[in-house]
């Protein structure tokens, strides 16, 4: 996958804003490996205060538990980079913020930290609309730390655009 430029990420964030504003929705981000980069791209869009609630950068196990309500058992059994953890993150973000849409990411951006089961570039993403069911995806990105994080931000933003409209 191509590593998107700042301008490509800003264009995606602008599209997200237009959609959320048109549908009178608001967004919360729950980020681990991107460290707030999704929220940064969102806040680069003028007028984002009309549709952006907050961003939560929860890197440690303790932060994931305290800020997003991830259960300690989930982290111990499955680890931070897992489907189970990202689903609890995306739901916890909605619980802890007044938003109607959430996105969550957790992964291994490198250059170290990977294992045979979860190599560098392994990233779980999830999206949820209040009242709906969460959707999670596993990606294996290539490249250095910045490339992995850029790709993660792009997929996170595209996923918000793909959240179905109810009805």
CSV table of C-alpha atoms in Angstrom, one decimal:
chain,number,residue,atom,x,y,z
A,1,UNK,CA,0.0,0.0,0.0
A,2,UNK,CA,1.2,3.5,-0.9
A,3,UNK,CA,2.1,5.8,2.0
A,4,UNK,CA,-0.2,8.8,1.7
A,5,UNK,CA,1.1,12.4,1.8
A,6,UNK,CA,0.0,15.1,4.2
A,7,UNK,CA,-2.2,16.6,1.4
A,8,UNK,CA,-3.9,13.2,0.7
A,9,UNK,CA,-4.6,12.7,4.5
A,10,UNK,CA,-6.0,16.3,4.7
A,11,UNK,CA,-8.3,15.6,1.7
A,12,UNK,CA,-9.6,12.4,3.4
A,13,UNK,CA,-10.1,14.3,6.7
A,14,UNK,CA,-12.0,17.1,4.8
A,15,UNK,CA,-14.2,14.4,3.3
A,16,UNK,CA,-14.9,13.0,6.7
A,17,UNK,CA,-15.8,16.4,8.0
A,18,UNK,CA,-18.2,17.1,5.1
A,19,UNK,CA,-20.0,13.8,5.7
A,20,UNK,CA,-20.2,14.1,9.5
A,21,UNK,CA,-21.4,17.6,9.3
A,22,UNK,CA,-24.0,16.8,6.6
A,23,UNK,CA,-25.4,14.0,8.7
A,24,UNK,CA,-25.1,16.0,12.0
A,25,UNK,CA,-22.7,13.4,13.5
A,26,UNK,CA,-19.7,14.0,15.7
A,27,UNK,CA,-16.4,12.0,16.0
A,28,UNK,CA,-14.2,10.7,18.7
A,29,UNK,CA,-10.8,9.0,18.0
A,30,UNK,CA,-9.1,6.4,20.2
A,31,UNK,CA,-5.5,6.0,19.1
A,32,UNK,CA,-2.6,3.9,20.2
A,33,UNK,CA,0.0,3.4,17.5
A,34,UNK,CA,-0.9,6.7,15.7
A,35,UNK,CA,-0.5,8.7,18.9
A,36,UNK,CA,-3.1,11.3,18.0
A,37,UNK,CA,-2.3,11.6,14.3
A,38,UNK,CA,-5.9,11.0,13.2
A,39,UNK,CA,-7.1,13.7,15.5
A,40,UNK,CA,-4.3,16.0,14.2
A,41,UNK,CA,-5.5,15.5,10.6
A,42,UNK,CA,-9.1,16.1,11.7
A,43,UNK,CA,-8.2,19.3,13.5
A,44,UNK,CA,-6.3,20.6,10.4
A,45,UNK,CA,-9.8,20.9,8.8
A,46,UNK,CA,-11.2,24.4,9.4
A,47,UNK,CA,-14.5,24.3,11.2
A,48,UNK,CA,-13.9,20.8,12.7
A,49,UNK,CA,-15.3,22.0,16.0
A,50,UNK,CA,-18.7,21.5,14.5
A,51,UNK,CA,-18.2,17.8,14.2
A,52,UNK,CA,-15.1,16.7,16.2
A,53,UNK,CA,-15.7,15.9,19.9
A,54,UNK,CA,-12.2,14.7,21.1
A,55,UNK,CA,-9.2,12.5,20.5
A,56,UNK,CA,-7.9,10.0,23.1
A,57,UNK,CA,-4.3,8.9,22.7
A,58,UNK,CA,-4.1,5.8,24.9
A,59,UNK,CA,-0.7,4.1,24.5
A,60,UNK,CA,-0.3,2.1,27.7
A,61,UNK,CA,-2.4,-0.7,29.2
A,62,UNK,CA,-3.3,1.6,32.0
A,63,UNK,CA,-4.5,4.4,29.7
A,64,UNK,CA,-6.5,2.0,27.6
A,65,UNK,CA,-8.2,0.8,30.8
A,66,UNK,CA,-8.7,4.1,32.5
A,67,UNK,CA,-9.6,6.3,29.4
A,68,UNK,CA,-11.4,3.8,27.2
A,69,UNK,CA,-12.7,1.1,29.6
A,70,UNK,CA,-10.7,-1.8,28.1
A,71,UNK,CA,-10.9,-4.7,30.5
A,72,UNK,CA,-7.6,-5.8,32.1
A,73,UNK,CA,-8.6,-9.4,31.3
A,74,UNK,CA,-8.8,-8.5,27.6
A,75,UNK,CA,-5.3,-7.0,27.6
A,76,UNK,CA,-3.8,-10.0,29.5
A,77,UNK,CA,-5.5,-12.6,27.4
A,78,UNK,CA,-5.3,-11.0,23.9
A,79,UNK,CA,-2.7,-8.2,24.2
A,80,UNK,CA,-3.1,-4.6,23.2
A,81,UNK,CA,-2.8,-5.4,19.5
A,82,UNK,CA,-5.9,-7.5,19.0
A,83,UNK,CA,-9.4,-7.6,17.7
A,84,UNK,CA,-10.8,-7.8,21.2
A,85,UNK,CA,-8.9,-4.8,22.4
A,86,UNK,CA,-9.7,-2.5,19.4
A,87,UNK,CA,-13.4,-3.4,19.8
A,88,UNK,CA,-13.4,-2.4,23.4
A,89,UNK,CA,-11.5,0.8,22.5
A,90,UNK,CA,-14.0,1.9,19.9
A,91,UNK,CA,-16.9,1.2,22.2
A,92,UNK,CA,-15.3,2.8,25.2
A,93,UNK,CA,-14.5,5.9,23.2
A,94,UNK,CA,-18.3,6.4,22.5
A,95,UNK,CA,-19.1,5.7,26.1
A,96,UNK,CA,-16.5,8.3,27.4
A,97,UNK,CA,-17.3,11.0,24.8
A,98,UNK,CA,-20.5,12.6,23.6
A,99,UNK,CA,-19.8,11.7,20.0
A,100,UNK,CA,-21.9,9.6,17.6
A,101,UNK,CA,-19.1,8.0,15.6
A,102,UNK,CA,-15.8,6.5,16.8
A,103,UNK,CA,-12.7,5.1,15.3
A,104,UNK,CA,-10.0,3.2,17.2
A,105,UNK,CA,-6.5,2.0,16.2
A,106,UNK,CA,-3.9,-0.2,17.9
A,107,UNK,CA,-0.9,-1.7,16.3
A,108,UNK,CA,2.8,-2.2,16.1
A,109,UNK,CA,4.4,0.6,14.1
A,110,UNK,CA,8.0,-0.5,14.7
A,111,UNK,CA,10.8,-0.4,14.3
A,112,UNK,CA,10.8,-2.9,17.2
A,113,UNK,CA,8.0,-4.6,19.2
A,114,UNK,CA,6.9,-7.1,16.6
A,115,UNK,CA,6.7,-10.8,17.2
A,116,UNK,CA,6.2,-13.9,14.9
A,117,UNK,CA,2.4,-13.8,15.6
A,118,UNK,CA,2.2,-10.0,15.4
A,119,UNK,CA,5.0,-8.6,13.2
A,120,UNK,CA,5.8,-4.9,12.8
A,121,UNK,CA,3.0,-3.4,10.6
A,122,UNK,CA,0.2,-5.4,12.3
A,123,UNK,CA,-2.6,-2.9,13.0
A,124,UNK,CA,-6.2,-3.4,14.2
A,125,UNK,CA,-8.8,-0.7,13.3
A,126,UNK,CA,-12.4,-0.4,14.4
A,127,UNK,CA,-15.3,1.9,13.7
A,128,UNK,CA,-18.6,2.3,15.4
A,129,UNK,CA,-21.7,4.4,15.1
A,130,UNK,CA,-23.7,5.0,18.3
A,131,UNK,CA,-26.5,2.4,18.5
A,132,UNK,CA,-24.8,0.2,15.9
A,133,UNK,CA,-22.4,-2.7,15.9
A,134,UNK,CA,-18.6,-2.1,15.7
A,135,UNK,CA,-16.6,-3.3,12.7
A,136,UNK,CA,-13.0,-4.3,13.0
A,137,UNK,CA,-10.3,-4.9,10.4
A,138,UNK,CA,-6.8,-6.3,10.6
A,139,UNK,CA,-4.1,-4.8,8.3
A,140,UNK,CA,-0.5,-5.7,7.7
A,141,UNK,CA,1.2,-2.5,6.5
A,142,UNK,CA,4.7,-2.3,5.0
A,143,UNK,CA,7.4,0.2,5.4
A,144,UNK,CA,9.1,2.2,8.2
A,145,UNK,CA,7.3,3.5,11.3
A,146,UNK,CA,6.1,6.7,9.6
A,147,UNK,CA,4.8,4.8,6.5
A,148,UNK,CA,2.9,2.3,8.8
A,149,UNK,CA,1.4,5.2,10.8
A,150,UNK,CA,0.4,7.2,7.6
A,151,UNK,CA,-1.3,4.1,6.1
A,152,UNK,CA,-3.1,3.5,9.4
A,153,UNK,CA,-4.4,7.1,9.4
A,154,UNK,CA,-5.6,6.8,5.8
A,155,UNK,CA,-7.4,3.5,6.4
A,156,UNK,CA,-9.0,5.0,9.6
A,157,UNK,CA,-10.3,8.0,7.8
A,158,UNK,CA,-11.6,5.9,4.8
A,159,UNK,CA,-13.3,3.6,7.3
A,160,UNK,CA,-15.3,6.6,8.8
A,161,UNK,CA,-16.4,7.4,5.3
A,162,UNK,CA,-17.6,3.8,4.8
A,163,UNK,CA,-19.8,3.7,8.0
A,164,UNK,CA,-23.3,3.0,6.7
A,165,UNK,CA,-26.1,5.5,7.1
A,166,UNK,CA,-28.9,3.9,9.2
A,167,UNK,CA,-32.2,3.2,7.6
